[in-house]
PDB file of C-alpha atoms and ligand atoms in Angstrom:
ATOM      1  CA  UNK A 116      26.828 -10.914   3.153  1.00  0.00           C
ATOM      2  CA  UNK A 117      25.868 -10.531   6.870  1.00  0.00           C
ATOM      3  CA  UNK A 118      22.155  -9.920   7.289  1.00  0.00           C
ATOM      4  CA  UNK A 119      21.561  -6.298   8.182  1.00  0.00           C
ATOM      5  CA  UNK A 120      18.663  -3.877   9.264  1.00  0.00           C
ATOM      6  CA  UNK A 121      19.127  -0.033   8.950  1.00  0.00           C
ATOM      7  CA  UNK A 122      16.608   2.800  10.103  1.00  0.00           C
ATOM      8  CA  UNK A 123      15.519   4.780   6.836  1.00  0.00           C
ATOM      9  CA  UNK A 124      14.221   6.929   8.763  1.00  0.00           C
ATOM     10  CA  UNK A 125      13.688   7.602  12.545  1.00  0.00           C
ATOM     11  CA  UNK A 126       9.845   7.102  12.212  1.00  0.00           C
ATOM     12  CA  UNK A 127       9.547   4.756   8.713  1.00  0.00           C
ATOM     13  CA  UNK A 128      10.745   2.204   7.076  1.00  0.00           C
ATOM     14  CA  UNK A 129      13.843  -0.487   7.729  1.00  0.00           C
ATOM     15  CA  UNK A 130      16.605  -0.880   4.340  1.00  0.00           C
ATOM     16  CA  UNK A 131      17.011  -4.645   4.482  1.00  0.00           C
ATOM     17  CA  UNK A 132      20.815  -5.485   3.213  1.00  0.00           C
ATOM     18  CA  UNK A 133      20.945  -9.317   2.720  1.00  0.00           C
ATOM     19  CA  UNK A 134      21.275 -11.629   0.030  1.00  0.00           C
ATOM     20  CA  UNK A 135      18.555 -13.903  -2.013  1.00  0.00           C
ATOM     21  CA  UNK A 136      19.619 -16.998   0.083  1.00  0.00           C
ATOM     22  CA  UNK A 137      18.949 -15.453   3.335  1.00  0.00           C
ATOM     23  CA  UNK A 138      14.786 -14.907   1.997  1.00  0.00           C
ATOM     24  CA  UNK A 139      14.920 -19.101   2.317  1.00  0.00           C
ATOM     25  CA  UNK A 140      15.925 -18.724   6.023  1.00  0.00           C
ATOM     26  CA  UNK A 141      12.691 -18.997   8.107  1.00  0.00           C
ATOM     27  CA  UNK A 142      14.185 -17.527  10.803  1.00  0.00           C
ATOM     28  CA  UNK A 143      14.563 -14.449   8.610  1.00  0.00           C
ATOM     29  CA  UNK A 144      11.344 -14.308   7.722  1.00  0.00           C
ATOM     30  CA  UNK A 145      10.332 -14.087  10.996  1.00  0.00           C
ATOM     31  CA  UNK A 146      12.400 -10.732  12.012  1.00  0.00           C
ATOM     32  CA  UNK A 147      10.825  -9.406   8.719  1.00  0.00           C
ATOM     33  CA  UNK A 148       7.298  -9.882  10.054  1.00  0.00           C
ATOM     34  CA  UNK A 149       8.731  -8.246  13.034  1.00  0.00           C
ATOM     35  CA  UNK A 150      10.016  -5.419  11.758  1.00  0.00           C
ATOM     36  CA  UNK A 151       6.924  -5.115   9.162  1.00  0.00           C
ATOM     37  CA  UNK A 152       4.665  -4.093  12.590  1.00  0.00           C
ATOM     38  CA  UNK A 153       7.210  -2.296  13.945  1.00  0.00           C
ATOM     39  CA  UNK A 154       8.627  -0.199  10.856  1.00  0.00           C
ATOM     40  CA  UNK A 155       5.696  -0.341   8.349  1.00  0.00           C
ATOM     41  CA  UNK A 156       8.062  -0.410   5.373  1.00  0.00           C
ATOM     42  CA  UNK A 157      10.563  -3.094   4.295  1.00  0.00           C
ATOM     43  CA  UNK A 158      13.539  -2.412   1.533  1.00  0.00           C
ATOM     44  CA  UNK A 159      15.669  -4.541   0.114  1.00  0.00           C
ATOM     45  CA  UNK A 160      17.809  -2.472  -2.185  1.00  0.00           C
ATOM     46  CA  UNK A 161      18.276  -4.586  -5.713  1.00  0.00           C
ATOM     47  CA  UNK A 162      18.073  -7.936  -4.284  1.00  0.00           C
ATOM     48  CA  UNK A 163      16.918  -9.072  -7.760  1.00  0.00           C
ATOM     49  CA  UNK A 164      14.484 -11.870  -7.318  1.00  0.00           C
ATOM     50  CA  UNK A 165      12.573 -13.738  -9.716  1.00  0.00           C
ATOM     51  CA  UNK A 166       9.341 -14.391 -10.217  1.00  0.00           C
ATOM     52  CA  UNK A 167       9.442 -17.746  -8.207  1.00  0.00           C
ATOM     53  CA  UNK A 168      11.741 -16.086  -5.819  1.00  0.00           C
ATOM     54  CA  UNK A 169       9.447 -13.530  -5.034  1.00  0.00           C
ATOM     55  CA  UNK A 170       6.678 -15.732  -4.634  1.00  0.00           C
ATOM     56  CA  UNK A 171       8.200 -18.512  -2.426  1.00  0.00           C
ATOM     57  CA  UNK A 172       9.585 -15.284   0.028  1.00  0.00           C
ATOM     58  CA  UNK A 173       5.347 -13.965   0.037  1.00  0.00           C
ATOM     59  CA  UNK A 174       4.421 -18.228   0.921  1.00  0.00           C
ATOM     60  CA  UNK A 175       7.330 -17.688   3.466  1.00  0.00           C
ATOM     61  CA  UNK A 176       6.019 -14.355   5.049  1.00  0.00           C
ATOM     62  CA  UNK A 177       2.397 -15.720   4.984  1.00  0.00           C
ATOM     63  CA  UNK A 178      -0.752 -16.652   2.639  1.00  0.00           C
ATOM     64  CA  UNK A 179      -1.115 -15.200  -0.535  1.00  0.00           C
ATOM     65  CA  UNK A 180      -4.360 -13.071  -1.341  1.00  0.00           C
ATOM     66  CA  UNK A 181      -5.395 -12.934  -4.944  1.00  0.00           C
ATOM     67  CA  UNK A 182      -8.185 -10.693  -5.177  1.00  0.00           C
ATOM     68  CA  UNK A 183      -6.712  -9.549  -8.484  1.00  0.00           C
ATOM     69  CA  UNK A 184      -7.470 -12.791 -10.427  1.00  0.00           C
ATOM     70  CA  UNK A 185     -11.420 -11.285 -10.925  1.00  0.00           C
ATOM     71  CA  UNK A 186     -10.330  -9.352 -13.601  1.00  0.00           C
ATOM     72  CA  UNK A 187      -9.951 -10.863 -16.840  1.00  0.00           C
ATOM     73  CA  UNK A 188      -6.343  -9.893 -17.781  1.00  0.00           C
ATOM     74  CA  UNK A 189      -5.169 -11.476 -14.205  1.00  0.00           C
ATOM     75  CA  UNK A 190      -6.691 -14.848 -14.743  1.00  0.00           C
ATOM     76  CA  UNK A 191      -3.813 -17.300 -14.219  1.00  0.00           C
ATOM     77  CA  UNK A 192      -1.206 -15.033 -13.298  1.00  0.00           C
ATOM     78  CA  UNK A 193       0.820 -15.385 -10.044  1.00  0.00           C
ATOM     79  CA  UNK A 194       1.475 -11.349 -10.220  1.00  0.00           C
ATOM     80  CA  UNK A 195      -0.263  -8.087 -10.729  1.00  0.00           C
ATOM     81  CA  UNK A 196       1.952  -6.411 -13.041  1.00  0.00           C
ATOM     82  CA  UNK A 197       1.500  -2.731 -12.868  1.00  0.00           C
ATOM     83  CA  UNK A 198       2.274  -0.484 -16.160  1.00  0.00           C
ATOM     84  CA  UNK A 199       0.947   2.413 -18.039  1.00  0.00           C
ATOM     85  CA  UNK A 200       2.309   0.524 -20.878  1.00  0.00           C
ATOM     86  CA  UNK A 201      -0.497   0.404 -23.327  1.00  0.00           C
ATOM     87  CA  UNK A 202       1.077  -3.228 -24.333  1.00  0.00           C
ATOM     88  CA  UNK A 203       0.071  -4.735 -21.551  1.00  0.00           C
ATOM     89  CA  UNK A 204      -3.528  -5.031 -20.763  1.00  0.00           C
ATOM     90  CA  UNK A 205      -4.150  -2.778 -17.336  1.00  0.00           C
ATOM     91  CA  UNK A 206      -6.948  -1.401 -16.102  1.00  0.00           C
ATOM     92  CA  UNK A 207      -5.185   2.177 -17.058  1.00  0.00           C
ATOM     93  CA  UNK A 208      -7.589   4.249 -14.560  1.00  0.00           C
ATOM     94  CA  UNK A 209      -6.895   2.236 -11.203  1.00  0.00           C
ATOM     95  CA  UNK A 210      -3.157   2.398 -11.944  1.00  0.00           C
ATOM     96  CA  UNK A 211      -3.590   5.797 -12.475  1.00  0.00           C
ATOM     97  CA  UNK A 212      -5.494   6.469  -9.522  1.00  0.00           C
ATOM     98  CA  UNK A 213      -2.065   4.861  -7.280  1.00  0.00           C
ATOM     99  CA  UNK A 214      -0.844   8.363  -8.233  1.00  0.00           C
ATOM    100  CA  UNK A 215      -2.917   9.568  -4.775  1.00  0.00           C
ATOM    101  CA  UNK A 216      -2.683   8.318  -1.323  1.00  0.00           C
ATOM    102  CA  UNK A 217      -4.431   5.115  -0.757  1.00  0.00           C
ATOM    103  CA  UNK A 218      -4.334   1.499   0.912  1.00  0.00           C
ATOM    104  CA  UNK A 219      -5.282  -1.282  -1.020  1.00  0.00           C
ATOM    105  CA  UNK A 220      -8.289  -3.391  -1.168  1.00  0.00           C
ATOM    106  CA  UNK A 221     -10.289  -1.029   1.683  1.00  0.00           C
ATOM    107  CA  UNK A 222     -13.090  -0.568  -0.442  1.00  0.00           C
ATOM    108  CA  UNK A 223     -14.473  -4.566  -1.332  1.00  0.00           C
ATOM    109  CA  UNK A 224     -15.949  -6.165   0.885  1.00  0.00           C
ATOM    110  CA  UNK A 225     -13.510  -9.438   1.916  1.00  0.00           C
ATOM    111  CA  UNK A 226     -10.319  -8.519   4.204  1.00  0.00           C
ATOM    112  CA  UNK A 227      -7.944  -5.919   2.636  1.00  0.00           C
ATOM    113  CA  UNK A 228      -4.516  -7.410   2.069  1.00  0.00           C
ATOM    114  CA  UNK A 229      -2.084  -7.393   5.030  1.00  0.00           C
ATOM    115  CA  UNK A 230       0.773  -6.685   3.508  1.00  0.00           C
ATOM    116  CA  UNK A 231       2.477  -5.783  -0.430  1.00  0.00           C
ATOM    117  CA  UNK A 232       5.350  -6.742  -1.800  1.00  0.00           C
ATOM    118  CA  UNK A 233       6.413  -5.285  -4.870  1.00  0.00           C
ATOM    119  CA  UNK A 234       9.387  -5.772  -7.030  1.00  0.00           C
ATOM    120  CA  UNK A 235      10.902  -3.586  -9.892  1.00  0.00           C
ATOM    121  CA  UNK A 236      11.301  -5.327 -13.135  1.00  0.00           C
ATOM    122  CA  UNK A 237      11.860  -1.625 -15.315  1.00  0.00           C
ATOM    123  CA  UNK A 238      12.353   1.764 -13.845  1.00  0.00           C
ATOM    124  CA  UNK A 239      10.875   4.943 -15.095  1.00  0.00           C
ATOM    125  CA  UNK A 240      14.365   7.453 -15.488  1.00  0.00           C
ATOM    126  CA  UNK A 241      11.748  10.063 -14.049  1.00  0.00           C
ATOM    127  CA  UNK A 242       8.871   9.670 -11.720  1.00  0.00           C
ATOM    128  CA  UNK A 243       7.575   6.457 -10.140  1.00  0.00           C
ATOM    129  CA  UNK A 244       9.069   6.619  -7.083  1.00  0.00           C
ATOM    130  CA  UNK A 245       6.246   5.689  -4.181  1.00  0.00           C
ATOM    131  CA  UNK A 246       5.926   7.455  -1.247  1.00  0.00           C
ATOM    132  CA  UNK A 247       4.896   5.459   2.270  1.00  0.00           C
ATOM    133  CA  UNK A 248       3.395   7.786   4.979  1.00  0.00           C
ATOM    134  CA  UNK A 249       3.537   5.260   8.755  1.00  0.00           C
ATOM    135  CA  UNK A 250      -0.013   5.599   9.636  1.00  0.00           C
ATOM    136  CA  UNK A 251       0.778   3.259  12.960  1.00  0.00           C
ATOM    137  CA  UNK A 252       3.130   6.368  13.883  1.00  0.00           C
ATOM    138  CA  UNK A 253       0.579   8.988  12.668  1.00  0.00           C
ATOM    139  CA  UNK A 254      -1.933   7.510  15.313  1.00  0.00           C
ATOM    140  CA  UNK A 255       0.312   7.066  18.092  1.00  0.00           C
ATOM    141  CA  UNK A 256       1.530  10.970  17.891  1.00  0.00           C
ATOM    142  CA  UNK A 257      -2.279  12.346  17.542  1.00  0.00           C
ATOM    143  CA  UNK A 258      -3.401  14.150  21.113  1.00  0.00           C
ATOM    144  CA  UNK A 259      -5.263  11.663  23.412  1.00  0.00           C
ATOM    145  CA  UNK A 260      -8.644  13.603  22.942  1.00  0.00           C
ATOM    146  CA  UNK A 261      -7.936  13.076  19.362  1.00  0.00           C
ATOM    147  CA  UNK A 262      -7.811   9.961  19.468  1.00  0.00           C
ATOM    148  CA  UNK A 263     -10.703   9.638  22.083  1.00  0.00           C
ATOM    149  CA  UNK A 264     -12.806  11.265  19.271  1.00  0.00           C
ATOM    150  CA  UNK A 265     -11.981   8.863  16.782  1.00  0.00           C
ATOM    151  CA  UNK A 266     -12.487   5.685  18.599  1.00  0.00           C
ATOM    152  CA  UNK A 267     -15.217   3.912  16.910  1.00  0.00           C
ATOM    153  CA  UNK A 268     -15.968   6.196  13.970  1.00  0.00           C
ATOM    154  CA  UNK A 269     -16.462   4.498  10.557  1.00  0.00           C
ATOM    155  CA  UNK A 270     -16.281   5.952   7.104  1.00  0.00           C
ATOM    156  CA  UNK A 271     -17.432   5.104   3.560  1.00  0.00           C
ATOM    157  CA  UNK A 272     -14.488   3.597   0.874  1.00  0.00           C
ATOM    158  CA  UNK A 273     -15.440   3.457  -2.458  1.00  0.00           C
ATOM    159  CA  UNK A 274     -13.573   2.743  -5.596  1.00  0.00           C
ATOM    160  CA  UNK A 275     -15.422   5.676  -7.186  1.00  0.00           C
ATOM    161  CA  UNK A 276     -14.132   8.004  -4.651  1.00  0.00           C
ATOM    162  CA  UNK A 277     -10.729   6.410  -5.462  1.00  0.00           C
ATOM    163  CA  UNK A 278     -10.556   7.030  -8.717  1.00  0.00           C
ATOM    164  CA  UNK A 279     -12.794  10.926  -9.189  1.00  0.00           C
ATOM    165  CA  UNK A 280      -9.165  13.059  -8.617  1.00  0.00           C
ATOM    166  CA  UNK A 281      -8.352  11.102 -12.780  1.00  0.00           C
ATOM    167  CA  UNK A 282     -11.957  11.921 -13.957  1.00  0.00           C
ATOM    168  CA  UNK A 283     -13.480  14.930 -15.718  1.00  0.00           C
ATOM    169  CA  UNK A 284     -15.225  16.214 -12.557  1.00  0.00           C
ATOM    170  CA  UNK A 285     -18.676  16.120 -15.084  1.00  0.00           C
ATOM    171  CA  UNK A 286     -18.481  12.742 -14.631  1.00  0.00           C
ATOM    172  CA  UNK A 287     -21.466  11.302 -12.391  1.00  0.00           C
ATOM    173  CA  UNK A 288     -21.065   7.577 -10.312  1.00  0.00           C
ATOM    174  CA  UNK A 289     -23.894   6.390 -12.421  1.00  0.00           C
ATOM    175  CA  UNK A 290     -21.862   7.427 -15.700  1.00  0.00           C
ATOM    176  CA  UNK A 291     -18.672   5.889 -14.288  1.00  0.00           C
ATOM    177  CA  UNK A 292     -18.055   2.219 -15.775  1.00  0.00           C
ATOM    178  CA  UNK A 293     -16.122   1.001 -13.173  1.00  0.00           C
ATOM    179  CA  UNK A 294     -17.230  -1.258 -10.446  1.00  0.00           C
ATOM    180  CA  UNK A 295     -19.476   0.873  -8.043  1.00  0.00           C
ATOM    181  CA  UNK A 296     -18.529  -1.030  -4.675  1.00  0.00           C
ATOM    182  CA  UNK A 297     -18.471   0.322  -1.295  1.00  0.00           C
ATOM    183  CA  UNK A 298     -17.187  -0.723   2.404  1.00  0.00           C
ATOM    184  CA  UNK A 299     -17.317   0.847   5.484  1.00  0.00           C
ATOM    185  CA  UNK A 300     -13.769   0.815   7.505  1.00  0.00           C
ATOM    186  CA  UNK A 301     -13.096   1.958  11.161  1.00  0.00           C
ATOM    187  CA  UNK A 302     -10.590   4.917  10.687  1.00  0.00           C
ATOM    188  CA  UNK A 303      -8.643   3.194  13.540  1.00  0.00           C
ATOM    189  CA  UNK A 304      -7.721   0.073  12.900  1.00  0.00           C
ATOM    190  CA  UNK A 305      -6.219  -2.626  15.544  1.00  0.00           C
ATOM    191  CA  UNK A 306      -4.212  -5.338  14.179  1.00  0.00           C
ATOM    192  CA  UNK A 307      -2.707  -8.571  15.235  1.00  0.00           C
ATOM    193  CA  UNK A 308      -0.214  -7.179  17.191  1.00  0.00           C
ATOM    194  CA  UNK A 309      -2.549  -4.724  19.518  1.00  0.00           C
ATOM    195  CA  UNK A 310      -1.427  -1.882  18.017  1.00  0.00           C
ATOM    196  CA  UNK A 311      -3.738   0.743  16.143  1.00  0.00           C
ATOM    197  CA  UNK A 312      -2.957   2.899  12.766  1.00  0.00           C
ATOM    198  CA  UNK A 313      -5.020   4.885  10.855  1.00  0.00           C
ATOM    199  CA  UNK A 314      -7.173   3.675   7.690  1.00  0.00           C
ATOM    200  CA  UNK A 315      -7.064   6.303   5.256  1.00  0.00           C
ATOM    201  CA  UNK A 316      -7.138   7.759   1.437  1.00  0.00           C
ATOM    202  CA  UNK A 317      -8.589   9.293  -1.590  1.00  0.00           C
ATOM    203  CA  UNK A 318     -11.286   6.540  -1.240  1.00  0.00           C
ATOM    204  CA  UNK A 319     -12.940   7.924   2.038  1.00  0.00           C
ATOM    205  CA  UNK A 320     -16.225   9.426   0.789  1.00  0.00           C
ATOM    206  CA  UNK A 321     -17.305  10.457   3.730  1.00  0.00           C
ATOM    207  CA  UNK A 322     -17.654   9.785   7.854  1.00  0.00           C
ATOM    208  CA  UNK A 323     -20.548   7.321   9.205  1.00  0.00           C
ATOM    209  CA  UNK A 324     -22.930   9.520  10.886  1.00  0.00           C
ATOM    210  CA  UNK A 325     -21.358  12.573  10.865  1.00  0.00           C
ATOM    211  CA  UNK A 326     -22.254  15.897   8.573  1.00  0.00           C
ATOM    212  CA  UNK A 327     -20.473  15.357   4.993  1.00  0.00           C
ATOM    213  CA  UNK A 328     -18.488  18.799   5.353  1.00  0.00           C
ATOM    214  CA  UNK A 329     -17.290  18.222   8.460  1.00  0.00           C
ATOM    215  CA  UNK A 330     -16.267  14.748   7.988  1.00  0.00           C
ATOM    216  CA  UNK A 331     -14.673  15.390   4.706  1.00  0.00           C
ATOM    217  CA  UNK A 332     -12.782  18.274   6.971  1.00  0.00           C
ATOM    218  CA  UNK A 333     -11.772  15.511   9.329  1.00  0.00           C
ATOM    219  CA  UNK A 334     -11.070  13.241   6.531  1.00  0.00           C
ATOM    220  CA  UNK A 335      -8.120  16.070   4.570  1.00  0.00           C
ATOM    221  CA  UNK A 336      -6.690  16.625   7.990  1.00  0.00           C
ATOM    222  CA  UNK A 337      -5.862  13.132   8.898  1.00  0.00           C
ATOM    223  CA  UNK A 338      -4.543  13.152   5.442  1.00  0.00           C
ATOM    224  CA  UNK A 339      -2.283  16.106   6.152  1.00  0.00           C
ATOM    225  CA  UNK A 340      -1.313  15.038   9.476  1.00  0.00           C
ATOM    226  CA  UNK A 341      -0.620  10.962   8.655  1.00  0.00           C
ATOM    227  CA  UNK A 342       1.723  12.634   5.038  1.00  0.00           C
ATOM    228  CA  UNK A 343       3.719  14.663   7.003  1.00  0.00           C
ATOM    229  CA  UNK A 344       7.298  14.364   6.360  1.00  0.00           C
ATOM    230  CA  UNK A 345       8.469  12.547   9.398  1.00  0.00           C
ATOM    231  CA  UNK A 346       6.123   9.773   9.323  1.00  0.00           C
ATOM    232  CA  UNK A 347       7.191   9.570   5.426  1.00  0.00           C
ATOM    233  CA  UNK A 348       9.201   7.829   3.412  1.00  0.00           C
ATOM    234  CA  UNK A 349      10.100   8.413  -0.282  1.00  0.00           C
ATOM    235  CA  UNK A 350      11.232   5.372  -2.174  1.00  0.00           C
ATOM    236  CA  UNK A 351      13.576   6.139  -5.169  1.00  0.00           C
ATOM    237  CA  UNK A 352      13.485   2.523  -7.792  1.00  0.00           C
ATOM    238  CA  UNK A 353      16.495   0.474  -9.038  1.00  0.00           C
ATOM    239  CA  UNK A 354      15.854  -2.442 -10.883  1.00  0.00           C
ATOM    240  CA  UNK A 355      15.649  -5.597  -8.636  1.00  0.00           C
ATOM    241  CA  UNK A 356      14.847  -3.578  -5.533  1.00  0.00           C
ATOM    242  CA  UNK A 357      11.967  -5.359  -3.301  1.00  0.00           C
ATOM    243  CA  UNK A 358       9.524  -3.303  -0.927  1.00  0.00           C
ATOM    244  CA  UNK A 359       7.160  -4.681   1.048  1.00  0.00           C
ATOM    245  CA  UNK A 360       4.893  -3.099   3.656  1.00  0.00           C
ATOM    246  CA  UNK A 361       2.142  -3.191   5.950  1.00  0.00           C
ATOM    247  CA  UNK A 362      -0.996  -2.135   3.680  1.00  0.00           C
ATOM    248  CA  UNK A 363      -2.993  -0.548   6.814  1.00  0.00           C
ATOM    249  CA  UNK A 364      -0.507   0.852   8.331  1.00  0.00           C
ATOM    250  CA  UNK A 365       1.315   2.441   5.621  1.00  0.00           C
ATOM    251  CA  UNK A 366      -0.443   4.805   3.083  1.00  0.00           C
ATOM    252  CA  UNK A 367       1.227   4.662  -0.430  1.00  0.00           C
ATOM    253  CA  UNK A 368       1.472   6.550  -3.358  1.00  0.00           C
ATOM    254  CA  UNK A 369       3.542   7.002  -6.571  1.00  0.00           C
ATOM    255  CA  UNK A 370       4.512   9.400  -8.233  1.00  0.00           C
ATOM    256  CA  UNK A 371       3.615  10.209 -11.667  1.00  0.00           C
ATOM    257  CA  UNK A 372       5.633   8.708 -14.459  1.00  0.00           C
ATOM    258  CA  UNK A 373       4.817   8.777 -18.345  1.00  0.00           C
ATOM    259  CA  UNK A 374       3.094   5.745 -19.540  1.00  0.00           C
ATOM    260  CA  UNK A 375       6.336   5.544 -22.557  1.00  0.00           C
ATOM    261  CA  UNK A 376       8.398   5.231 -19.850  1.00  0.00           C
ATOM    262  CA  UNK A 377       9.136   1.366 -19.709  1.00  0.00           C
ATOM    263  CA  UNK A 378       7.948   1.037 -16.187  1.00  0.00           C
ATOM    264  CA  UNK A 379       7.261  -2.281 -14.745  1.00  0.00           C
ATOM    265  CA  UNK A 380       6.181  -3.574 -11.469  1.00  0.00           C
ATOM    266  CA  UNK A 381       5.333  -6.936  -9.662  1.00  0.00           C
ATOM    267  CA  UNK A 382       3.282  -7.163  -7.398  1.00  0.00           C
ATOM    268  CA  UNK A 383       2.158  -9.888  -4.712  1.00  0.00           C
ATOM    269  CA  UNK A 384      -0.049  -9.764  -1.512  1.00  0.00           C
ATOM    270  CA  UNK A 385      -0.400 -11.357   1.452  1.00  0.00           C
ATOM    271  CA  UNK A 386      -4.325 -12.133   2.616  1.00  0.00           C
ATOM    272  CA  UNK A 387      -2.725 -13.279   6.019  1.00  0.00           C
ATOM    273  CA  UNK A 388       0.737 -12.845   7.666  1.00  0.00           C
ATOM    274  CA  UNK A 389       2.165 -15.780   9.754  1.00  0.00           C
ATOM    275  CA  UNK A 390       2.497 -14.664  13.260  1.00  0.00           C
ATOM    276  CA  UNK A 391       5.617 -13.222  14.017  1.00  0.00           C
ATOM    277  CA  UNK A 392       7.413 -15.556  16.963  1.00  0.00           C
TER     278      UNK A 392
HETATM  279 FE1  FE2 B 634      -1.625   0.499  -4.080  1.00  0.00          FE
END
């Protein structure tokens, strides 16, 4: 099959139609890293890698981050599977938690991933789709004295934060048992490339410096503006489909499937991205 690139939609996301050979073609990998900055969202309907497959296209697109092996269950696996399956040993409140907007990794304190790629292994028959909101789009269609007034602001990320929306609301940060870390982020972010998104998501407690109301305020609206439907794009599983995009400049979220429901997901990261040529 011909290699070829298709608009999802005008302002997110690029449907990738090529065939598991062409993910060995450097040249290939290139345009993806290309079109990763430019579209935020990469899909390659049921392209059906394996496991190797999947990781010698992530060594191909750049160097592999993995944060996840400090948990116990991850130790010597090349994946994070994600599952609500009680069978398989999760951390059942973080994948939870992916049921609100969020970027990965914002809220320890080494580099948050570049980029995800994540592969379907089982499908949910309802739910589970994940939704990508183009934050790199979101900034570039904010006013200019909005965006004046966000250069150089900072806010607070922190895993609690992330996961309060799945708690009883009695529940206090000291009572929590999860791990109580924190990171400031600038809300604009400038990559590689030059260009800016915005850094945003459930685990934004609050803005550096600024009263907690009225940055929380500031923090829903950016939330509203970046999820609005034309900077969105809703991703509907098959089995063997791939999707990779740019974690800070793509928001993500899933929708929420029953844990009975069989579904499976593998995921890799990349801690770096070779430069596109
Ligand atoms: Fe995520």
């Amino acid at each position: 099959m011909a290699v070829n690139f298709e608009n999802a939609k005008p302002r997110i996301g690029t449907i990738v139609h090529a065939d598991r050979a062409d993910l060995r073609d450097p040249s290939f990998a290139q345009e993806c890293l290309r079109l990763l900055d430019e579209r935020a969202v990469l899909v390659f309907p049921q392209i059906d890698l394996s496991d190797q497959e999947q990781l010698a296209f992530t060594d191909m697109l750049g160097e592999r981050s993995e944060f996840f092996k400090r948990s116990a269950e991850n130790e010597g696996s090349d994946f994070y599977r994600i599952s609500l399956d009680p069978e398989i040993k999760m951390d059942t409140q973080y994948v939870l938690a992916t049921f609100f907007w969020h970027m990965d990794g914002v809220t320890v304190e080494s580099d948050p991933p570049k980029a995800t790629l994540l592969s379907a292994r089982q499908v949910s028959a309802e739910g589970g789709e994940t939704e990508f909101a183009n934050t790199f789009a979101a900034y570039e269609a904010l006013p200019d004295a909005e965006k004046a007034r966000l250069e150089g602001l900072k806010a607070v990320h922190s895993v609690y934060a992330g996961v309060r929306p799945i708690l009883d609301f009695s529940v206090t940060p000291e009572e929590w048992s999860g791990e109580p870390t924190k990171t400031e982020q600038p809300v604009v972010w400038t990559h590689e490339s030059g260009r800016k998104s915005l850094v945003l998501g459930v685990q934004m407690e609050s803005i550096v410096g600024m009263d907690l109301v009225e940055g929380r305020a500031l923090i829903s609206r950016l939330l509203e503006w970046a999820s609005q439907p034309e900077f969105k794009y809703r991703h509907k599983w098959s089995e063997g489909d791939l999707v990779i995009w740019k974690n800070l400049g793509a928001l993500h979220r899933v929708i929420p499937y029953d844990s009975t429901s069989g579904r499976l997901m593998h995921r890799t990261s990349l801690a770096r991205m070779k430069v596109a040529a």
